[in-house]
Tab-separated table of C-alpha atoms and ligand atoms in Angstrom:
chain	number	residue	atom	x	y	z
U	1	UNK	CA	0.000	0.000	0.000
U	2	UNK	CA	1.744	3.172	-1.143
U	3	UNK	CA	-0.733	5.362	0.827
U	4	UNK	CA	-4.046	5.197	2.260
U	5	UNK	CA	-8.659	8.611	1.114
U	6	UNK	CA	-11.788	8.955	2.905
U	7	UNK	CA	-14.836	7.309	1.424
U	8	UNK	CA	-16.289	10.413	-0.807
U	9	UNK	CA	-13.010	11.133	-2.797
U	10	UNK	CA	-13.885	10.377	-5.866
U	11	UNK	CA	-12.537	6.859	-7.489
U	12	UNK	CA	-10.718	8.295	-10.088
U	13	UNK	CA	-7.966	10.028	-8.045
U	14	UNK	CA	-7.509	7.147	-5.350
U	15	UNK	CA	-6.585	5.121	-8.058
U	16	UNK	CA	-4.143	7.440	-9.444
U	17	UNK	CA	-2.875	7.386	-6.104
U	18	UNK	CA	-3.543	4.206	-5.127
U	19	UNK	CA	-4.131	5.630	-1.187
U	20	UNK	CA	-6.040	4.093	1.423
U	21	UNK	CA	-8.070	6.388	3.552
U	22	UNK	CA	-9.034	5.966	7.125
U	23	UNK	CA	-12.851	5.508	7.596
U	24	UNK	CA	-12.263	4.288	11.392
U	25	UNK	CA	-12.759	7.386	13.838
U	26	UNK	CA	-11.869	5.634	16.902
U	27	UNK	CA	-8.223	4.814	15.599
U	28	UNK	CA	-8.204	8.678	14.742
U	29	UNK	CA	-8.671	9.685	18.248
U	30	UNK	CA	-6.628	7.632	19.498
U	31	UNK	CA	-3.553	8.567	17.167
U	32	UNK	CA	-4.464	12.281	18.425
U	33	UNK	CA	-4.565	11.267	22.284
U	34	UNK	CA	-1.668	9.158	22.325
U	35	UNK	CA	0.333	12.184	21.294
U	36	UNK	CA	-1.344	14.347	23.685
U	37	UNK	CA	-2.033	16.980	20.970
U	38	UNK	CA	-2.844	20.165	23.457
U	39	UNK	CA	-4.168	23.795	22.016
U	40	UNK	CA	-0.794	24.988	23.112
U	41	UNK	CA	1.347	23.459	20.257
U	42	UNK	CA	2.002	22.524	17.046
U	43	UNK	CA	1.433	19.200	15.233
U	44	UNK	CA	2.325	18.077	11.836
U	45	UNK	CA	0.439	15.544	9.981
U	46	UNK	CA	1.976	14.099	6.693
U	47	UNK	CA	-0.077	13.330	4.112
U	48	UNK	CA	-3.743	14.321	5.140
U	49	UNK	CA	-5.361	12.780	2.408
U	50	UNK	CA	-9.091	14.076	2.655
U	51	UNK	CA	-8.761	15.610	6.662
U	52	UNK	CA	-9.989	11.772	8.102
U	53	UNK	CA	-7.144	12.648	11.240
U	54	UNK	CA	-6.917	16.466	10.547
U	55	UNK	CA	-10.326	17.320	11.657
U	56	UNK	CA	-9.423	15.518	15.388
U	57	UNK	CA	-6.455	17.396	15.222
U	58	UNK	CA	-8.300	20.723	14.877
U	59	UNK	CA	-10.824	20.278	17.298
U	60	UNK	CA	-8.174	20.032	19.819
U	61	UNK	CA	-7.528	23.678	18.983
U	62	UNK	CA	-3.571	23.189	18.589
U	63	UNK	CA	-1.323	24.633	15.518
U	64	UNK	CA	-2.061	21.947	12.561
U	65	UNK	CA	0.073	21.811	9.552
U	66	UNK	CA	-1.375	19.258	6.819
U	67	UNK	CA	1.135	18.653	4.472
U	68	UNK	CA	-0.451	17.252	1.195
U	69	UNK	CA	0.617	17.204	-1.971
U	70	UNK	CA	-2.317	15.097	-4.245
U	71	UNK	CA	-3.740	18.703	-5.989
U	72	UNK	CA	-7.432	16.841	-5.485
U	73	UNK	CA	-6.902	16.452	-2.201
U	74	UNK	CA	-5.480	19.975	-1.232
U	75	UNK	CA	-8.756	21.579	-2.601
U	76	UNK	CA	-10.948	19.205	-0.858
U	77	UNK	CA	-8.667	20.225	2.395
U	78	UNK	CA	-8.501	24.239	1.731
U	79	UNK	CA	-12.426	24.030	1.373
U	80	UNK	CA	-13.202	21.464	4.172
U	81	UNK	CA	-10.757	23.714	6.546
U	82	UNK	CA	-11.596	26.912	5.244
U	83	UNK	CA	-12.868	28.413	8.408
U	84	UNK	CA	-10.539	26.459	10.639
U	85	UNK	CA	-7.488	29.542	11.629
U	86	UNK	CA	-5.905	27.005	13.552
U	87	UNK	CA	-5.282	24.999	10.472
U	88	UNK	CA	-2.607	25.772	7.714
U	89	UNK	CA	-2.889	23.310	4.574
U	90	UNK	CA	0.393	22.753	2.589
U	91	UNK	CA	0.607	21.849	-0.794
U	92	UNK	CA	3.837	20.382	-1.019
U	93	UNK	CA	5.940	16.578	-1.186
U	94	UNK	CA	6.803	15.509	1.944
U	95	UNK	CA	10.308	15.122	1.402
U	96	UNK	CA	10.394	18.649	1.083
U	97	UNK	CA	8.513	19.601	4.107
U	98	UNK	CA	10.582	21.437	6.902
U	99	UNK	CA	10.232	19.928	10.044
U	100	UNK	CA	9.407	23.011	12.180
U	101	UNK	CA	12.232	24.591	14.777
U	102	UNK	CA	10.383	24.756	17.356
U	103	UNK	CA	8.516	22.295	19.541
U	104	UNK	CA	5.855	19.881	18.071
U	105	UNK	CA	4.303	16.601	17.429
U	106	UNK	CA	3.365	14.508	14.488
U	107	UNK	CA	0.287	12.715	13.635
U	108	UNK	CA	0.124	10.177	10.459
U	109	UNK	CA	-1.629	8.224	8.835
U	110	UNK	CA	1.978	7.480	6.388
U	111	UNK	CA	2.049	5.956	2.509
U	112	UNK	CA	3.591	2.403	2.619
U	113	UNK	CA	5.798	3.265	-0.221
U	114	UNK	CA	7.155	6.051	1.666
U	115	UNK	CA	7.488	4.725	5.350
U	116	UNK	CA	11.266	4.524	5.120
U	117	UNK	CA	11.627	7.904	4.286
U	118	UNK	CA	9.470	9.653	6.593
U	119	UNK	CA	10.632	8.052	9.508
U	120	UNK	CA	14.295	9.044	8.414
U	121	UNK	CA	12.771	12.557	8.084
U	122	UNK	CA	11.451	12.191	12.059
U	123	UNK	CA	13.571	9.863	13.742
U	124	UNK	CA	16.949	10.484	12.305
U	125	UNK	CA	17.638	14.316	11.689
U	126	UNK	CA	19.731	15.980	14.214
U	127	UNK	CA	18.775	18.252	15.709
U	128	UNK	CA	15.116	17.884	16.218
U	129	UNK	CA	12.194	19.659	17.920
U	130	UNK	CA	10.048	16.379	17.615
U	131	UNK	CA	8.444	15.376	20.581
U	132	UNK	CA	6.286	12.485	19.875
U	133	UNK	CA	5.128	11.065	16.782
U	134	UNK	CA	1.658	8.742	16.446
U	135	UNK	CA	1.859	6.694	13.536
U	136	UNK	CA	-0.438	4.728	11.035
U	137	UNK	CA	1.950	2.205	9.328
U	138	UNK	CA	1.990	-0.998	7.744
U	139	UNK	CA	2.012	-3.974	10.287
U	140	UNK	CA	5.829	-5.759	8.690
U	141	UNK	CA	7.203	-2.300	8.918
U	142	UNK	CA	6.006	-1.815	12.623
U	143	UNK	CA	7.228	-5.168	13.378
U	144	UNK	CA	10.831	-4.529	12.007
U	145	UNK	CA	11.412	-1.343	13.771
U	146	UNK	CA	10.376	-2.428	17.099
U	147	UNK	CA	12.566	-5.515	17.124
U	148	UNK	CA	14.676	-5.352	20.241
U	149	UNK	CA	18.176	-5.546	18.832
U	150	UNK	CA	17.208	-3.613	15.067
U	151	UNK	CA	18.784	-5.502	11.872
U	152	UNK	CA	20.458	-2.245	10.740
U	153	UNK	CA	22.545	0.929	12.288
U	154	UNK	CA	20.150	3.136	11.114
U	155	UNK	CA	17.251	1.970	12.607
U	156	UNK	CA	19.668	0.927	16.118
U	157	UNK	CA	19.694	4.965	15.354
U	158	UNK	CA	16.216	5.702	15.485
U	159	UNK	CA	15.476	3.222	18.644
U	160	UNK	CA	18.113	4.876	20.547
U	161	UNK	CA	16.876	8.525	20.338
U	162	UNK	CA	13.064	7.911	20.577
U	163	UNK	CA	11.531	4.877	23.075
U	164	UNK	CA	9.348	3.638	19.696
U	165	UNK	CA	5.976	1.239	20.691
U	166	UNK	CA	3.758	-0.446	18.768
U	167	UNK	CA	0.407	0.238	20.562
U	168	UNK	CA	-1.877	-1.924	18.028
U	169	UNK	CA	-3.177	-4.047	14.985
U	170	UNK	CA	-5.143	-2.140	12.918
U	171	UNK	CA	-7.245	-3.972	10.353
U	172	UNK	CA	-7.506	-3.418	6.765
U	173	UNK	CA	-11.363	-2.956	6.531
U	174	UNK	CA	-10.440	0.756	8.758
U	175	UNK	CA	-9.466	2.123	5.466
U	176	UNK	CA	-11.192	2.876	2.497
U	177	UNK	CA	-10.733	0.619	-0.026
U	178	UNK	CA	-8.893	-2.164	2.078
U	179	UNK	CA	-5.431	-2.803	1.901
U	180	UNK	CA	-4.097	-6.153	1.508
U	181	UNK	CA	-2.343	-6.505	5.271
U	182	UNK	CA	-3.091	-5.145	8.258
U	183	UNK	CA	-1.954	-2.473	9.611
U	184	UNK	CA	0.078	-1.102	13.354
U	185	UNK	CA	-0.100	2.229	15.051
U	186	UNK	CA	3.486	3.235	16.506
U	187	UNK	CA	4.122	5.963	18.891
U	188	UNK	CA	7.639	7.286	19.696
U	189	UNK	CA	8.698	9.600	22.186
U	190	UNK	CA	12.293	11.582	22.109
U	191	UNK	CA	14.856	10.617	24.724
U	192	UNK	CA	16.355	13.765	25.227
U	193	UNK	CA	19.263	12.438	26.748
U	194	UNK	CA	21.126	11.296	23.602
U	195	UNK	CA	22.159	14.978	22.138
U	196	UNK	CA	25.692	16.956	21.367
U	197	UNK	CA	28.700	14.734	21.995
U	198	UNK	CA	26.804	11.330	22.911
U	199	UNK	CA	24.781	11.286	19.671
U	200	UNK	CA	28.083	11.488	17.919
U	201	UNK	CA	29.849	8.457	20.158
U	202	UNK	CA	26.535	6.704	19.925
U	203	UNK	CA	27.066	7.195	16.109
U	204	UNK	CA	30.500	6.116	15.811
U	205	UNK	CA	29.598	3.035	18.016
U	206	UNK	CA	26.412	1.743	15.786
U	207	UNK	CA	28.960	2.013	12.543
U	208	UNK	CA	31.254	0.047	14.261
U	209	UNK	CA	29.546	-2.477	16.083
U	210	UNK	CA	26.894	-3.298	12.658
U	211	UNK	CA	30.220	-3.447	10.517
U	212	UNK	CA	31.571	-5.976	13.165
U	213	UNK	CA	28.706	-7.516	14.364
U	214	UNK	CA	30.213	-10.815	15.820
U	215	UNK	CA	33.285	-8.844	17.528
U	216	UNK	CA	32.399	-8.676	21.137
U	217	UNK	CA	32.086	-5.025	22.608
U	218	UNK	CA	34.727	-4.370	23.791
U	219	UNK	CA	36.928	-4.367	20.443
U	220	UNK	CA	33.639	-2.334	19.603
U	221	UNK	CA	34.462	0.239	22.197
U	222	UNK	CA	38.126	-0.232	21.011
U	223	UNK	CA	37.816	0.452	17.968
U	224	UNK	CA	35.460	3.519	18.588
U	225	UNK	CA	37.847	5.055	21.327
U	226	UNK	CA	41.538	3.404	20.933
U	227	UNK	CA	43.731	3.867	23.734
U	228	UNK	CA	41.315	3.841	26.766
U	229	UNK	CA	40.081	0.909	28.929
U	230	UNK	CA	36.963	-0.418	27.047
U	231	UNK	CA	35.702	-2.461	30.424
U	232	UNK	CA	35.673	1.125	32.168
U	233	UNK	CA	32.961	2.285	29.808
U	234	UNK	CA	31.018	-0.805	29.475
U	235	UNK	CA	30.976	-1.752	32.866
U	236	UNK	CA	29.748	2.165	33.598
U	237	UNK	CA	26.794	1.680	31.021
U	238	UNK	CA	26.185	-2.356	32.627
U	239	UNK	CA	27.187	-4.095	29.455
U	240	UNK	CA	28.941	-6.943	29.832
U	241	UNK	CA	32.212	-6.720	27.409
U	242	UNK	CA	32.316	-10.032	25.883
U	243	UNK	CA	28.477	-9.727	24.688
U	244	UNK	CA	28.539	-9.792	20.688
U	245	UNK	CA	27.681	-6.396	19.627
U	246	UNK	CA	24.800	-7.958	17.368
U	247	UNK	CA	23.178	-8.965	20.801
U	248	UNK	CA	22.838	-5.414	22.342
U	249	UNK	CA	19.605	-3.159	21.977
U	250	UNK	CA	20.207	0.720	21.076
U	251	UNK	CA	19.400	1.455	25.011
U	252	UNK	CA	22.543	-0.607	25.669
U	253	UNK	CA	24.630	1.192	22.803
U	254	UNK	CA	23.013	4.835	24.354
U	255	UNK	CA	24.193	4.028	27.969
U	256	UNK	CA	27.638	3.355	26.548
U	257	UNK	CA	27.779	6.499	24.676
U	258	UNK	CA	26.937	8.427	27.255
U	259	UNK	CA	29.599	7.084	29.501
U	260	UNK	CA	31.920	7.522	26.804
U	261	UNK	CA	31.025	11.782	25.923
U	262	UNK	CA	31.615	12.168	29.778
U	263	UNK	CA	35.104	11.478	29.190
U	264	UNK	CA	37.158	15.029	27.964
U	265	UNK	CA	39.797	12.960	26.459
U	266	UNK	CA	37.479	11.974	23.583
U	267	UNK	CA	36.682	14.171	20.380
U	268	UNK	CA	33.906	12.472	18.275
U	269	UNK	CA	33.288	13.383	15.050
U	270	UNK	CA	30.191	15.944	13.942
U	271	UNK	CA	26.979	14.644	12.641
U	272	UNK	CA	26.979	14.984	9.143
U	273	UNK	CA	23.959	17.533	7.716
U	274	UNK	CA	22.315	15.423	6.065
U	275	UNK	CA	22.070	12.511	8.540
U	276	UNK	CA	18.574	12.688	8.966
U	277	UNK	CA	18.188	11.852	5.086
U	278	UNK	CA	20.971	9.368	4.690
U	279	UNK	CA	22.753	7.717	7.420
U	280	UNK	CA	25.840	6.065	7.342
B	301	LIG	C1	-2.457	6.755	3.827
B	301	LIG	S1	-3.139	8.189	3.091
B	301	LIG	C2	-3.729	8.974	4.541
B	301	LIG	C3	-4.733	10.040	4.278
B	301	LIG	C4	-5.419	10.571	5.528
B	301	LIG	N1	-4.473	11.067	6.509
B	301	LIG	C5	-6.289	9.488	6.136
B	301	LIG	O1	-5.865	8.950	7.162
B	301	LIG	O2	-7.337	9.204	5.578
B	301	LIG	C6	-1.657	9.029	2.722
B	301	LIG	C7	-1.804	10.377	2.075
B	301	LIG	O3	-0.495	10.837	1.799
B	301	LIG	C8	-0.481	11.489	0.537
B	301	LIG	N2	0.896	11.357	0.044
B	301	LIG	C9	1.477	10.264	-0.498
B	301	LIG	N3	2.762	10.509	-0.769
B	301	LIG	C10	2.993	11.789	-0.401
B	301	LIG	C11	4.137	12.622	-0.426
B	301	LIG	N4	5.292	12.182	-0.892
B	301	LIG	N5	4.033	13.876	0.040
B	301	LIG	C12	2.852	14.357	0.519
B	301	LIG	N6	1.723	13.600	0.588
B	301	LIG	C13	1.802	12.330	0.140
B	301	LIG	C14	-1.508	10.761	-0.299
B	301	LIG	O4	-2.010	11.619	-1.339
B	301	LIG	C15	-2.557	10.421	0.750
B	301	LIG	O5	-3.531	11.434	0.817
């Protein structure tokens, strides 16, 4: 499913979209509450489709920015929200969209086709303002980034800066049409403790230890920060040092990152820019 349109769009542009649109206004208020959406702050939602989520957002009386870029759709949206001040439609790809500086949430119903990307876009940029994010996705995807010890760096990346649950199944007749699989709702909250200097160890150690994966970590730790005591550092963060590095979660990789940016001898490198879009 590359996206999910509420039941009155007309048939011609969901096919030419091929979206699926939530019809299920339970699952909407509960992606709103789970975020806590309050009339104090801001909250994104990518890809708005036909406002099934938007209009929950807006009665909440909180800054909404609907990002949509189907031309259909953004007319149906500018009418239906017309009157709404609190509510600013934008026409635009979300791969474009600037994450806002300040503060805020994000509410989503995503497009399968474009689940990797978006979560890049809110789980990987550095810095970030994101708070929480309450996500529609598909159920496989869900299932993949929740695993406790992730397959890939980038998504030990992800885990380690934002606690990310998956709350619940979602079946395939809450959309209109149906997709084929079912579907999860995700909700992941910031841990504002990995920032500055231990986001850069914690990056240096996830390169290292999913290049190496069988080395235990301490030649991780090593390798990442030659010439000290590795055992000092693990032992600090309560990881034992002959554990394979494929075996520990990102909360696990975190601790020891921290202990390592406490030390002054170290200099870690600087994120690069465009981390958020491509990591390696
Ligand atoms: C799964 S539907 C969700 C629609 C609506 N939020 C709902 O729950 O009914 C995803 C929406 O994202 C839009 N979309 C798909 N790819 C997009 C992109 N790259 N940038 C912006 N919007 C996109 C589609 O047009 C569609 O309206």
């Amino acid at each position: 499913m590359s996206s999910r349109r509420s039941t009155s769009v007309s048939a011609r542009s969901t096919n030419d979209s091929g979206a699926h649109f939530l019809v299920n206004s339970t699952i909407a208020r509960q992606l709103v509450r789970s975020c806590a959406v309050g009339c104090s702050g801001t909250v994104v939602e990518l890809g708005a489709g036909a406002g099934a989520i938007t209009t929950h957002l807006a009665a909440t009386g909180a800054r909404v920015l609907a990002v949509e870029r189907d031309p259909e759709l953004l007319r149906r949206l500018r009418r239906r929200f017309d009157r709404e001040r609190c509510v600013s439609v934008i026409g635009t790809d979300i791969g474009r969209f600037r994450l806002p500086r300040t503060p805020f949430v994000v509410v989503a119903s995503i497009p399968y086709g474009i689940s990797s990307m978006t979560c890049r876009l809110l789980f990987g940029s550095v810095p970030t303002a994101l708070r929480c994010a309450s996500l529609l996705v598909e159920w496989g995807f869900a299932k993949r980034l929740t695993e406790p010890v992730p397959r890939t760096a980038e998504l030990a990346w992800w885990n380690a800066r934002f606690t990310i649950e998956l709350c619940r199944r979602v079946p395939p007749r809450s959309f209109s049409p149906s997709p084929t699989v079912w579907s999860a709702q995700l909700v992941a909250r910031r841990n504002t403790e990995i920032t500055g200097n231990s986001a850069r160890a914690l990056r240096v150690l996830l390169l290292t230890a999913y290049t190496e994966p069988t080395e235990p970590a301490r030649a991780v730790v090593r390798a990442a920060a030659p010439g000290l005591t590795p055992h000092h550092f693990l032992r600090a963060a309560g990881v034992d040092p002959s554990s394979p590095a494929r075996r520990l979660t990102p909360q696990q990789w975190s601790s020891v990152a921290r202990a390592l940016a406490d030390d002054s001898r170290l200099h870690w490198p600087a994120l690069p820019r465009e981390l958020g879009r491509r990591w390696r």
